[in-house]
Short mmCIF file of C-alpha atoms and ligand atoms in Angstrom, two decimals:
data_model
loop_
_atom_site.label_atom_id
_atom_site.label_comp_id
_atom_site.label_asym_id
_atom_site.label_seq_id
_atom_site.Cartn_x
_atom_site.Cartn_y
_atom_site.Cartn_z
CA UNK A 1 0.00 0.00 0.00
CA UNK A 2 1.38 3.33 -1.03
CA UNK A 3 0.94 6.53 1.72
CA UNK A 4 2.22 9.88 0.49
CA UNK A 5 4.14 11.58 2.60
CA UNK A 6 1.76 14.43 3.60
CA UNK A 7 -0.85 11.94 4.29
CA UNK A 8 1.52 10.45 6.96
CA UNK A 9 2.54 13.83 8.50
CA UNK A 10 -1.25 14.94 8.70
CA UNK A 11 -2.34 11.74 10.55
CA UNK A 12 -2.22 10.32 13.91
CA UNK A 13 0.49 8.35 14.87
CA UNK A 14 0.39 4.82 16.69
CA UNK A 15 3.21 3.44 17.77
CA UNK A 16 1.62 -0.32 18.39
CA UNK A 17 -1.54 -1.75 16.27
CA UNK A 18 -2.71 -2.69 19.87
CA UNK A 19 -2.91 1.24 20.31
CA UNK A 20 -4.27 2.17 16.88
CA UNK A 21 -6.79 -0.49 17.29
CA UNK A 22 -7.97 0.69 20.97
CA UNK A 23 -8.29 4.45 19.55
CA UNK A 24 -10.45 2.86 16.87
CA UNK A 25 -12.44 1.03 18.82
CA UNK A 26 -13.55 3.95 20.92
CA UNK A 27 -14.31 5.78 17.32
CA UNK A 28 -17.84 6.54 15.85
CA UNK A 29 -17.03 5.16 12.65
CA UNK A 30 -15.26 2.00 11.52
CA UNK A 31 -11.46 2.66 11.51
CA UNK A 32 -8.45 0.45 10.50
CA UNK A 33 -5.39 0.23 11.88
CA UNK A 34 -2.31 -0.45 9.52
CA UNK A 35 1.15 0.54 9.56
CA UNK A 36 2.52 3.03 7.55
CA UNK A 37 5.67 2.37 5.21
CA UNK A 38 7.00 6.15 5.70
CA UNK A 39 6.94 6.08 9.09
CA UNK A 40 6.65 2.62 10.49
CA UNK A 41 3.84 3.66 13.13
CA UNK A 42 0.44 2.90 12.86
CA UNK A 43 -2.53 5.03 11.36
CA UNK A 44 -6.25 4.85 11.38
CA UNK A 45 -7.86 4.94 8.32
CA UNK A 46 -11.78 4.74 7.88
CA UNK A 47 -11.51 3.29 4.54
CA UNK A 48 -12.18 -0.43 4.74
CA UNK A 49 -12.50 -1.44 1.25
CA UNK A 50 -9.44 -1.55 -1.26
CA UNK A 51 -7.68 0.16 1.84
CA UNK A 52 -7.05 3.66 -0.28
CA UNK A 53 -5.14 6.80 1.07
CA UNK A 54 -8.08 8.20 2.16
CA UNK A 55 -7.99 12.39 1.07
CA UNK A 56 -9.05 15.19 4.07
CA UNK A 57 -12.37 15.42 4.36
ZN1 LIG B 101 3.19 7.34 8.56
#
């Protein structure tokens, strides 16, 4: 999965899944955790399908 850079420095950082995935629970909408090649932390992302770069909203 490809993450631009700016995406990455916008978004929250996790540094376990366990800590993404506890922040996502607690969320109103249905987040993912993965980890991010740039970084190597974890982000949320509420796209669940084909697991796009999702864009600002
Ligand atoms: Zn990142």
């Amino acid at each position: 999965m490809k993450t631009s850079l700016g995406i990455c420095q916008r978004k929250r950082r996790f540094a376990t899944r366990e800590e993404a995935d506890a922040v996502a629970l607690r969320a109103d909408t249905t987040l993912r955790a993965y980890k991010c090649a740039l970084c190597r932390a974890f982000h949320l992302t509420s796209r669940t399908k084909g697991l796009r770069v999702p864009r600002a909203v």
